[in-house]
Structure formats: structure tokens, C-alpha cells
């Protein structure tokens, strides 16, 4: 029997959570262009769980003052929002800026600052204005220019209210969803077009950073990436090679150009061999990318990636996909969050941070998302209506313990943001899985702090918690 010991985090550690405009704000009355999510729902409502769209979601646009108080009550000293491009530029993402959108975000950010909550502002979280998607979305240089104009407008309007900026949340997500795996509009299966969209996303990131540098803000600008450490099934060379290739596609593809300013040559060679390199790129694009890299890095960590060598031949007539080179590996004995279908592997957070320390110059980083979505949480309500989510508290503690170990091992980690604050809309899963520290009763929009929300407040006040550190393995 081992003993618990107090784990303490560095001073001024960022405790908070994150969400995004499309998932939490609701449409409101400010005026807003149609987004790809609204468009997709109109075309295929049956793709969304229980047919719930993003028109109301968590109605933050009307309730932000109450919500800022809830942030305080749940121990937040920082919080990540995204700024809606469609709201800022209601004429389809271009044209004249919307004074009502500016007023809303100024009010929200001021309210947060006055309550001691640092504003982490993200500029793009999957929410392309639909008309810009019609023009090619991230496959179009014009859309890159429109995005940079939107970003620059945000720097100008909100620069003195924002603590840190982020160009994108999970830029890989829309590439996978829109071009490879059919879970984002416009549901194209075409790797080469996806590679073009990925390239222009990376260019947009670099150009936004270039624009940011014109100002002399104290804040930094970076990017938030979804990263999973990749593990081969075994040390068999075929499994190791499979893991290397999966890692190139899913981890290094965005991490290297956005943080180091260069594309991994092994990935470029592989795409060239398979005629999948983007058609439109120039030397000057590559220079902009190499000169404008992230100053801070957000790590979204949910699950590890486990792969093995393929056991069957690829059908050469099928569309080119990363899975031509590996298969997912289901590790015997793995622990699952069955509601979301994601493996729970807290040690992965340590492995991920060590990779950033060892291979990315130990860039200033933080966990920008980590969390556990659970279906039918009403099951766990007590008579007062509070969700007693001990499973979430355990999930958070187990991950934080490994994060603490990473800090002990020299990783430059500045904070931890949970996904999410109040239950919010999860894209095609709508409100199926709940992630919040605060529960949401959808019909009434009533918010109630969960047991995990109380735990989070204590955690943030104490800047640590008791844990059996002898359980941790490196
Ligand atoms: C991340 C996204 C979030 C959020 C979260 C949970 O990938 O950045 O927007 O949705 O995952 O995933 P989901 O909502 O699909 O359950």
C-alpha cells in the first residue's frame, strides 16, 4: 500500500477550459453569415444526433455574464473561446465588419478580464462561412486572404483584451473530416485536394502570425493541435514502420510546419511518390511559413494512436488514404470511454509533452483540451439535480498526475484547459456526450455545477491535489 502525496503545479498555472463559438454561442441577433454547419444541417439533418442543430446550442450569446460568474465559481483563471468569423463578417465572411459582433466580444472579454479570467482567443474552430466554402474553402487563396483580414481585424479590435491568440484549433480536423473521413461538410473524399487545403491552412496560420507581428502586443500567438503519441503494436520492423508513417500523417504534418516552419521530408517524399502533393504552392509561400511559426503551442490530448502493419493488400482502385500504410491496433486490455469510442490512456499526456520537449525546442505549451464525454449523465444526478461525476474527477486527476510528471521531467507546460466548461454542442454528436464541469438542461438552458466543477475550483485554489505518485510509470 503506497501513500498519497501532494502534487503541486508551478505558480500562476493556467486553470481553465475551452469551447468554441459554433458549439456554444447560438446564433443570437447580431447578424451572422451561414456557416458550413448550418448549411450541412439544412441539407442532411439526419447526420446530426437527435437532429439538433447549432442555432441555439448553449445560448452563451445571451447568458455570457452569468457564464463568466460560473467560470469563477469553477476555478477558472483562464478560458479559451473562439471568435466567429461568420459573426464578425456577416456578409459571407468578407466585406464590412459587424459592429454588433465587435460589441459582443468586447463585452465578453472585458467581463472575463474584470473577473480575473485571462482570455485565450482562437480564430478558427471548424466554422467556415458557407459561401467561402463554395469558393473552395481552404483550397482557395482568396479564402486565405479573407481569413488573414478577419484575423487582423480581431488583433486590432481586441488586442488589448486578449492574453494569448491562436490561429487554429485542430487544423487537421477539417482536413480529415472534409476530405478523408466524411464527418465534416462538404464530405469530399480526395486526398490531393485535402493536401491543398492543409497547405493553405498552414499558409493562413503563417500569414496571420505575420500580421500579428506588426503590433507590439505582450501576448503571444500560436496554434492548438490535436496530438496523439503513436504506438506500434510491437517492435516488429513492419509495425514500427507503420507507426512512423501514421505519425507523419497525423502528428508531424501540421506540427512541423506550424512550429518549426518546415515540412517533414519523409512525408513530402511519400506524397510525391503517390502523386498527392498539393498542386499550388510557391517558394514565397514556403518562406512565409518558415519565417512565421507558433510562439506558443496548445496540445489537445484525448487518446493515443495505436497502429500495426497492414495484413491485407490495398485495393489500388480505392481512393488514396493514410490507411494504405497501416491499420489501427486494438490493444488487448485497453481501457475505453465507450460513449465516445476513445481509449483512456493518461500516460500518453506525458509521452506527448516529452516529444514536444525533445523534438520541438521545448516551446511554451499547455494542455488546451482533454476531457471525457459521457452519455445520459442524468443517470448520475442526485436529488438536488447535481451530476455526481466521480469518473470525470478521476479522469482529470489521472491525466494531471502525468502532466505533473512531465513538468518534473522539464517540460515547459504552463497550464491545463479541460474540454469543456458548460456542456456544449458536439458537431454531429450534438448533445449526445456531455463534457462540461457544468451541466446544461437543454429545454430550459439551466446551468448546474457538477461535482467535477466543485472539484475543479478546489484544484485551482490549491494549485494541486493529493495523488499516489508511486502509481506513475515513465
Ligand atoms: C475536439 C474539438 C472540440 C470538441 C472535442 C470533443 O476535437 O476541438 O471542438 O468537440 O474534440 O469531441 P466531440 O465533440 O467530437 O466529442
JSON list of N, CA and C in Angstrom, two decimals, residues 251-301:
[
{"chain": "A", "resi": 251, "resn": "UNK", "atom": "N", "xyz": [0.58, 13.52, -37.00]},
{"chain": "A", "resi": 251, "resn": "UNK", "atom": "CA", "xyz": [1.24, 14.36, -36.00]},
{"chain": "A", "resi": 251, "resn": "UNK", "atom": "C", "xyz": [2.17, 15.38, -36.63]},
{"chain": "A", "resi": 252, "resn": "UNK", "atom": "N", "xyz": [3.10, 14.90, -37.43]},
{"chain": "A", "resi": 252, "resn": "UNK", "atom": "CA", "xyz": [4.15, 15.80, -37.94]},
{"chain": "A", "resi": 252, "resn": "UNK", "atom": "C", "xyz": [3.63, 16.72, -39.05]},
{"chain": "A", "resi": 253, "resn": "UNK", "atom": "N", "xyz": [2.54, 16.32, -39.72]},
{"chain": "A", "resi": 253, "resn": "UNK", "atom": "CA", "xyz": [2.03, 17.05, -40.89]},
{"chain": "A", "resi": 253, "resn": "UNK", "atom": "C", "xyz": [1.77, 18.52, -40.57]},
{"chain": "A", "resi": 254, "resn": "UNK", "atom": "N", "xyz": [1.17, 18.79, -39.41]},
{"chain": "A", "resi": 254, "resn": "UNK", "atom": "CA", "xyz": [0.90, 20.18, -39.02]},
{"chain": "A", "resi": 254, "resn": "UNK", "atom": "C", "xyz": [1.91, 20.69, -38.00]},
{"chain": "A", "resi": 255, "resn": "UNK", "atom": "N", "xyz": [2.33, 19.80, -37.11]},
{"chain": "A", "resi": 255, "resn": "UNK", "atom": "CA", "xyz": [3.24, 20.22, -36.03]},
{"chain": "A", "resi": 255, "resn": "UNK", "atom": "C", "xyz": [4.54, 20.80, -36.60]},
{"chain": "A", "resi": 256, "resn": "UNK", "atom": "N", "xyz": [5.14, 20.11, -37.56]},
{"chain": "A", "resi": 256, "resn": "UNK", "atom": "CA", "xyz": [6.44, 20.57, -38.07]},
{"chain": "A", "resi": 256, "resn": "UNK", "atom": "C", "xyz": [6.35, 21.91, -38.79]},
{"chain": "A", "resi": 257, "resn": "UNK", "atom": "N", "xyz": [5.46, 22.06, -39.76]},
{"chain": "A", "resi": 257, "resn": "UNK", "atom": "CA", "xyz": [5.42, 23.38, -40.43]},
{"chain": "A", "resi": 257, "resn": "UNK", "atom": "C", "xyz": [4.94, 24.50, -39.52]},
{"chain": "A", "resi": 258, "resn": "UNK", "atom": "N", "xyz": [4.00, 24.21, -38.62]},
{"chain": "A", "resi": 258, "resn": "UNK", "atom": "CA", "xyz": [3.44, 25.30, -37.81]},
{"chain": "A", "resi": 258, "resn": "UNK", "atom": "C", "xyz": [4.35, 25.70, -36.66]},
{"chain": "A", "resi": 259, "resn": "UNK", "atom": "N", "xyz": [5.17, 24.77, -36.19]},
{"chain": "A", "resi": 259, "resn": "UNK", "atom": "CA", "xyz": [6.06, 25.09, -35.06]},
{"chain": "A", "resi": 259, "resn": "UNK", "atom": "C", "xyz": [7.51, 25.28, -35.51]},
{"chain": "A", "resi": 260, "resn": "UNK", "atom": "N", "xyz": [7.94, 24.45, -36.46]},
{"chain": "A", "resi": 260, "resn": "UNK", "atom": "CA", "xyz": [9.35, 24.55, -36.91]},
{"chain": "A", "resi": 260, "resn": "UNK", "atom": "C", "xyz": [9.49, 25.28, -38.23]},
{"chain": "A", "resi": 261, "resn": "UNK", "atom": "N", "xyz": [8.40, 25.45, -38.94]},
{"chain": "A", "resi": 261, "resn": "UNK", "atom": "CA", "xyz": [8.46, 26.17, -40.21]},
{"chain": "A", "resi": 261, "resn": "UNK", "atom": "C", "xyz": [8.88, 25.32, -41.39]},
{"chain": "A", "resi": 262, "resn": "UNK", "atom": "N", "xyz": [8.91, 23.99, -41.20]},
{"chain": "A", "resi": 262, "resn": "UNK", "atom": "CA", "xyz": [9.31, 23.14, -42.33]},
{"chain": "A", "resi": 262, "resn": "UNK", "atom": "C", "xyz": [8.49, 21.85, -42.37]},
{"chain": "A", "resi": 263, "resn": "UNK", "atom": "N", "xyz": [8.29, 21.34, -43.58]},
{"chain": "A", "resi": 263, "resn": "UNK", "atom": "CA", "xyz": [7.52, 20.10, -43.73]},
{"chain": "A", "resi": 263, "resn": "UNK", "atom": "C", "xyz": [8.45, 18.91, -43.58]},
{"chain": "A", "resi": 264, "resn": "UNK", "atom": "N", "xyz": [7.98, 17.83, -42.95]},
{"chain": "A", "resi": 264, "resn": "UNK", "atom": "CA", "xyz": [8.86, 16.67, -42.80]},
{"chain": "A", "resi": 264, "resn": "UNK", "atom": "C", "xyz": [9.18, 16.07, -44.18]},
{"chain": "A", "resi": 265, "resn": "UNK", "atom": "N", "xyz": [10.47, 15.90, -44.48]},
{"chain": "A", "resi": 265, "resn": "UNK", "atom": "CA", "xyz": [10.84, 15.48, -45.84]},
{"chain": "A", "resi": 265, "resn": "UNK", "atom": "C", "xyz": [10.30, 14.08, -46.13]},
{"chain": "A", "resi": 266, "resn": "UNK", "atom": "N", "xyz": [10.21, 13.20, -45.11]},
{"chain": "A", "resi": 266, "resn": "UNK", "atom": "CA", "xyz": [9.70, 11.85, -45.36]},
{"chain": "A", "resi": 266, "resn": "UNK", "atom": "C", "xyz": [8.24, 11.90, -45.82]},
{"chain": "A", "resi": 267, "resn": "UNK", "atom": "N", "xyz": [7.49, 12.85, -45.29]},
{"chain": "A", "resi": 267, "resn": "UNK", "atom": "CA", "xyz": [6.08, 12.98, -45.70]},
{"chain": "A", "resi": 267, "resn": "UNK", "atom": "C", "xyz": [6.00, 13.53, -47.13]},
{"chain": "A", "resi": 268, "resn": "UNK", "atom": "N", "xyz": [6.82, 14.54, -47.40]},
{"chain": "A", "resi": 268, "resn": "UNK", "atom": "CA", "xyz": [6.82, 15.13, -48.75]},
{"chain": "A", "resi": 268, "resn": "UNK", "atom": "C", "xyz": [7.19, 14.05, -49.77]},
{"chain": "A", "resi": 269, "resn": "UNK", "atom": "N", "xyz": [8.20, 13.24, -49.47]},
{"chain": "A", "resi": 269, "resn": "UNK", "atom": "CA", "xyz": [8.62, 12.19, -50.41]},
{"chain": "A", "resi": 269, "resn": "UNK", "atom": "C", "xyz": [7.50, 11.18, -50.63]},
{"chain": "A", "resi": 270, "resn": "UNK", "atom": "N", "xyz": [6.86, 10.80, -49.54]},
{"chain": "A", "resi": 270, "resn": "UNK", "atom": "CA", "xyz": [5.79, 9.80, -49.66]},
{"chain": "A", "resi": 270, "resn": "UNK", "atom": "C", "xyz": [4.63, 10.32, -50.50]},
{"chain": "A", "resi": 271, "resn": "UNK", "atom": "N", "xyz": [4.28, 11.59, -50.29]},
{"chain": "A", "resi": 271, "resn": "UNK", "atom": "CA", "xyz": [3.17, 12.16, -51.08]},
{"chain": "A", "resi": 271, "resn": "UNK", "atom": "C", "xyz": [3.60, 12.32, -52.54]},
{"chain": "A", "resi": 272, "resn": "UNK", "atom": "N", "xyz": [4.86, 12.71, -52.75]},
{"chain": "A", "resi": 272, "resn": "UNK", "atom": "CA", "xyz": [5.33, 12.86, -54.14]},
{"chain": "A", "resi": 272, "resn": "UNK", "atom": "C", "xyz": [5.28, 11.51, -54.86]},
{"chain": "A", "resi": 273, "resn": "UNK", "atom": "N", "xyz": [5.73, 10.45, -54.18]},
{"chain": "A", "resi": 273, "resn": "UNK", "atom": "CA", "xyz": [5.71, 9.11, -54.80]},
{"chain": "A", "resi": 273, "resn": "UNK", "atom": "C", "xyz": [4.30, 8.70, -55.19]},
{"chain": "A", "resi": 274, "resn": "UNK", "atom": "N", "xyz": [3.34, 9.18, -54.45]},
{"chain": "A", "resi": 274, "resn": "UNK", "atom": "CA", "xyz": [1.95, 8.78, -54.70]},
{"chain": "A", "resi": 274, "resn": "UNK", "atom": "C", "xyz": [1.14, 9.87, -55.43]},
{"chain": "A", "resi": 275, "resn": "UNK", "atom": "N", "xyz": [1.83, 10.83, -56.00]},
{"chain": "A", "resi": 275, "resn": "UNK", "atom": "CA", "xyz": [1.20, 11.95, -56.74]},
{"chain": "A", "resi": 275, "resn": "UNK", "atom": "C", "xyz": [0.11, 12.63, -55.91]},
{"chain": "A", "resi": 276, "resn": "UNK", "atom": "N", "xyz": [0.41, 12.91, -54.64]},
{"chain": "A", "resi": 276, "resn": "UNK", "atom": "CA", "xyz": [-0.59, 13.52, -53.78]},
{"chain": "A", "resi": 276, "resn": "UNK", "atom": "C", "xyz": [-0.15, 14.87, -53.23]},
{"chain": "A", "resi": 277, "resn": "UNK", "atom": "N", "xyz": [0.94, 15.42, -53.74]},
{"chain": "A", "resi": 277, "resn": "UNK", "atom": "CA", "xyz": [1.35, 16.74, -53.26]},
{"chain": "A", "resi": 277, "resn": "UNK", "atom": "C", "xyz": [0.37, 17.80, -53.76]},
{"chain": "A", "resi": 278, "resn": "UNK", "atom": "N", "xyz": [0.16, 18.87, -52.98]},
{"chain": "A", "resi": 278, "resn": "UNK", "atom": "CA", "xyz": [-0.73, 19.93, -53.47]},
{"chain": "A", "resi": 278, "resn": "UNK", "atom": "C", "xyz": [-0.21, 20.51, -54.78]},
{"chain": "A", "resi": 279, "resn": "UNK", "atom": "N", "xyz": [-1.14, 20.93, -55.64]},
{"chain": "A", "resi": 279, "resn": "UNK", "atom": "CA", "xyz": [-0.74, 21.43, -56.95]},
{"chain": "A", "resi": 279, "resn": "UNK", "atom": "C", "xyz": [-0.21, 22.87, -56.85]},
{"chain": "A", "resi": 280, "resn": "UNK", "atom": "N", "xyz": [-0.79, 23.66, -55.94]},
{"chain": "A", "resi": 280, "resn": "UNK", "atom": "CA", "xyz": [-0.48, 25.10, -55.90]},
{"chain": "A", "resi": 280, "resn": "UNK", "atom": "C", "xyz": [0.33, 25.45, -54.65]},
{"chain": "A", "resi": 281, "resn": "UNK", "atom": "N", "xyz": [1.64, 25.60, -54.84]},
{"chain": "A", "resi": 281, "resn": "UNK", "atom": "CA", "xyz": [2.45, 26.17, -53.76]},
{"chain": "A", "resi": 281, "resn": "UNK", "atom": "C", "xyz": [3.69, 26.82, -54.38]},
{"chain": "A", "resi": 282, "resn": "UNK", "atom": "N", "xyz": [4.18, 27.87, -53.74]},
{"chain": "A", "resi": 282, "resn": "UNK", "atom": "CA", "xyz": [5.30, 28.61, -54.32]},
{"chain": "A", "resi": 282, "resn": "UNK", "atom": "C", "xyz": [6.45, 28.71, -53.31]},
{"chain": "A", "resi": 283, "resn": "UNK", "atom": "N", "xyz": [7.60, 29.10, -53.82]},
{"chain": "A", "resi": 283, "resn": "UNK", "atom": "CA", "xyz": [8.76, 29.31, -52.94]},
{"chain": "A", "resi": 283, "resn": "UNK", "atom": "C", "xyz": [8.45, 30.39, -51.91]},
{"chain": "A", "resi": 284, "resn": "UNK", "atom": "N", "xyz": [7.72, 31.42, -52.36]},
{"chain": "A", "resi": 284, "resn": "UNK", "atom": "CA", "xyz": [7.46, 32.51, -51.41]},
{"chain": "A", "resi": 284, "resn": "UNK", "atom": "C", "xyz": [6.49, 32.05, -50.30]},
{"chain": "A", "resi": 285, "resn": "UNK", "atom": "N", "xyz": [5.55, 31.14, -50.62]},
{"chain": "A", "resi": 285, "resn": "UNK", "atom": "CA", "xyz": [4.70, 30.55, -49.56]},
{"chain": "A", "resi": 285, "resn": "UNK", "atom": "C", "xyz": [5.59, 29.86, -48.52]},
{"chain": "A", "resi": 286, "resn": "UNK", "atom": "N", "xyz": [6.55, 29.09, -49.03]},
{"chain": "A", "resi": 286, "resn": "UNK", "atom": "CA", "xyz": [7.40, 28.31, -48.11]},
{"chain": "A", "resi": 286, "resn": "UNK", "atom": "C", "xyz": [8.25, 29.23, -47.23]},
{"chain": "A", "resi": 287, "resn": "UNK", "atom": "N", "xyz": [8.65, 30.36, -47.79]},
{"chain": "A", "resi": 287, "resn": "UNK", "atom": "CA", "xyz": [9.42, 31.32, -46.99]},
{"chain": "A", "resi": 287, "resn": "UNK", "atom": "C", "xyz": [8.54, 31.91, -45.88]},
{"chain": "A", "resi": 288, "resn": "UNK", "atom": "N", "xyz": [7.32, 32.29, -46.25]},
{"chain": "A", "resi": 288, "resn": "UNK", "atom": "CA", "xyz": [6.40, 32.85, -45.23]},
{"chain": "A", "resi": 288, "resn": "UNK", "atom": "C", "xyz": [6.18, 31.82, -44.11]},
{"chain": "A", "resi": 289, "resn": "UNK", "atom": "N", "xyz": [5.99, 30.56, -44.50]},
{"chain": "A", "resi": 289, "resn": "UNK", "atom": "CA", "xyz": [5.75, 29.50, -43.50]},
{"chain": "A", "resi": 289, "resn": "UNK", "atom": "C", "xyz": [6.98, 29.33, -42.60]},
{"chain": "A", "resi": 290, "resn": "UNK", "atom": "N", "xyz": [8.17, 29.40, -43.21]},
{"chain": "A", "resi": 290, "resn": "UNK", "atom": "CA", "xyz": [9.36, 29.17, -42.37]},
{"chain": "A", "resi": 290, "resn": "UNK", "atom": "C", "xyz": [9.66, 30.35, -41.46]},
{"chain": "A", "resi": 291, "resn": "UNK", "atom": "N", "xyz": [9.19, 31.55, -41.84]},
{"chain": "A", "resi": 291, "resn": "UNK", "atom": "CA", "xyz": [9.53, 32.74, -41.02]},
{"chain": "A", "resi": 291, "resn": "UNK", "atom": "C", "xyz": [8.48, 33.10, -39.98]},
{"chain": "A", "resi": 292, "resn": "UNK", "atom": "N", "xyz": [7.33, 32.45, -40.03]},
{"chain": "A", "resi": 292, "resn": "UNK", "atom": "CA", "xyz": [6.24, 32.83, -39.11]},
{"chain": "A", "resi": 292, "resn": "UNK", "atom": "C", "xyz": [5.66, 31.60, -38.42]},
{"chain": "A", "resi": 293, "resn": "UNK", "atom": "N", "xyz": [6.32, 31.22, -37.35]},
{"chain": "A", "resi": 293, "resn": "UNK", "atom": "CA", "xyz": [5.92, 29.99, -36.66]},
{"chain": "A", "resi": 293, "resn": "UNK", "atom": "C", "xyz": [5.26, 30.32, -35.31]},
{"chain": "A", "resi": 294, "resn": "UNK", "atom": "N", "xyz": [4.63, 29.30, -34.73]},
{"chain": "A", "resi": 294, "resn": "UNK", "atom": "CA", "xyz": [3.91, 29.48, -33.47]},
{"chain": "A", "resi": 294, "resn": "UNK", "atom": "C", "xyz": [4.86, 29.90, -32.35]},
{"chain": "A", "resi": 295, "resn": "UNK", "atom": "N", "xyz": [4.36, 30.80, -31.51]},
{"chain": "A", "resi": 295, "resn": "UNK", "atom": "CA", "xyz": [5.15, 31.25, -30.34]},
{"chain": "A", "resi": 295, "resn": "UNK", "atom": "C", "xyz": [4.72, 30.50, -29.08]},
{"chain": "A", "resi": 296, "resn": "UNK", "atom": "N", "xyz": [3.60, 29.83, -29.17]},
{"chain": "A", "resi": 296, "resn": "UNK", "atom": "CA", "xyz": [3.06, 29.06, -28.04]},
{"chain": "A", "resi": 296, "resn": "UNK", "atom": "C", "xyz": [2.25, 27.93, -28.66]},
{"chain": "A", "resi": 297, "resn": "UNK", "atom": "N", "xyz": [2.20, 26.79, -27.95]},
{"chain": "A", "resi": 297, "resn": "UNK", "atom": "CA", "xyz": [1.54, 25.62, -28.53]},
{"chain": "A", "resi": 297, "resn": "UNK", "atom": "C", "xyz": [0.50, 25.04, -27.57]},
{"chain": "A", "resi": 298, "resn": "UNK", "atom": "N", "xyz": [-0.71, 24.88, -28.07]},
{"chain": "A", "resi": 298, "resn": "UNK", "atom": "CA", "xyz": [-1.76, 24.21, -27.29]},
{"chain": "A", "resi": 298, "resn": "UNK", "atom": "C", "xyz": [-1.84, 22.76, -27.72]},
{"chain": "A", "resi": 299, "resn": "UNK", "atom": "N", "xyz": [-1.91, 21.87, -26.74]},
{"chain": "A", "resi": 299, "resn": "UNK", "atom": "CA", "xyz": [-1.95, 20.43, -27.02]},
{"chain": "A", "resi": 299, "resn": "UNK", "atom": "C", "xyz": [-3.32, 19.89, -26.64]},
{"chain": "A", "resi": 300, "resn": "UNK", "atom": "N", "xyz": [-4.09, 19.43, -27.62]},
{"chain": "A", "resi": 300, "resn": "UNK", "atom": "CA", "xyz": [-5.35, 18.75, -27.31]},
{"chain": "A", "resi": 300, "resn": "UNK", "atom": "C", "xyz": [-5.04, 17.27, -27.25]},
{"chain": "A", "resi": 301, "resn": "UNK", "atom": "N", "xyz": [-5.21, 16.68, -26.08]},
{"chain": "A", "resi": 301, "resn": "UNK", "atom": "CA", "xyz": [-4.92, 15.26, -25.95]},
{"chain": "A", "resi": 301, "resn": "UNK", "atom": "C", "xyz": [-6.14, 14.50, -25.44]}
]
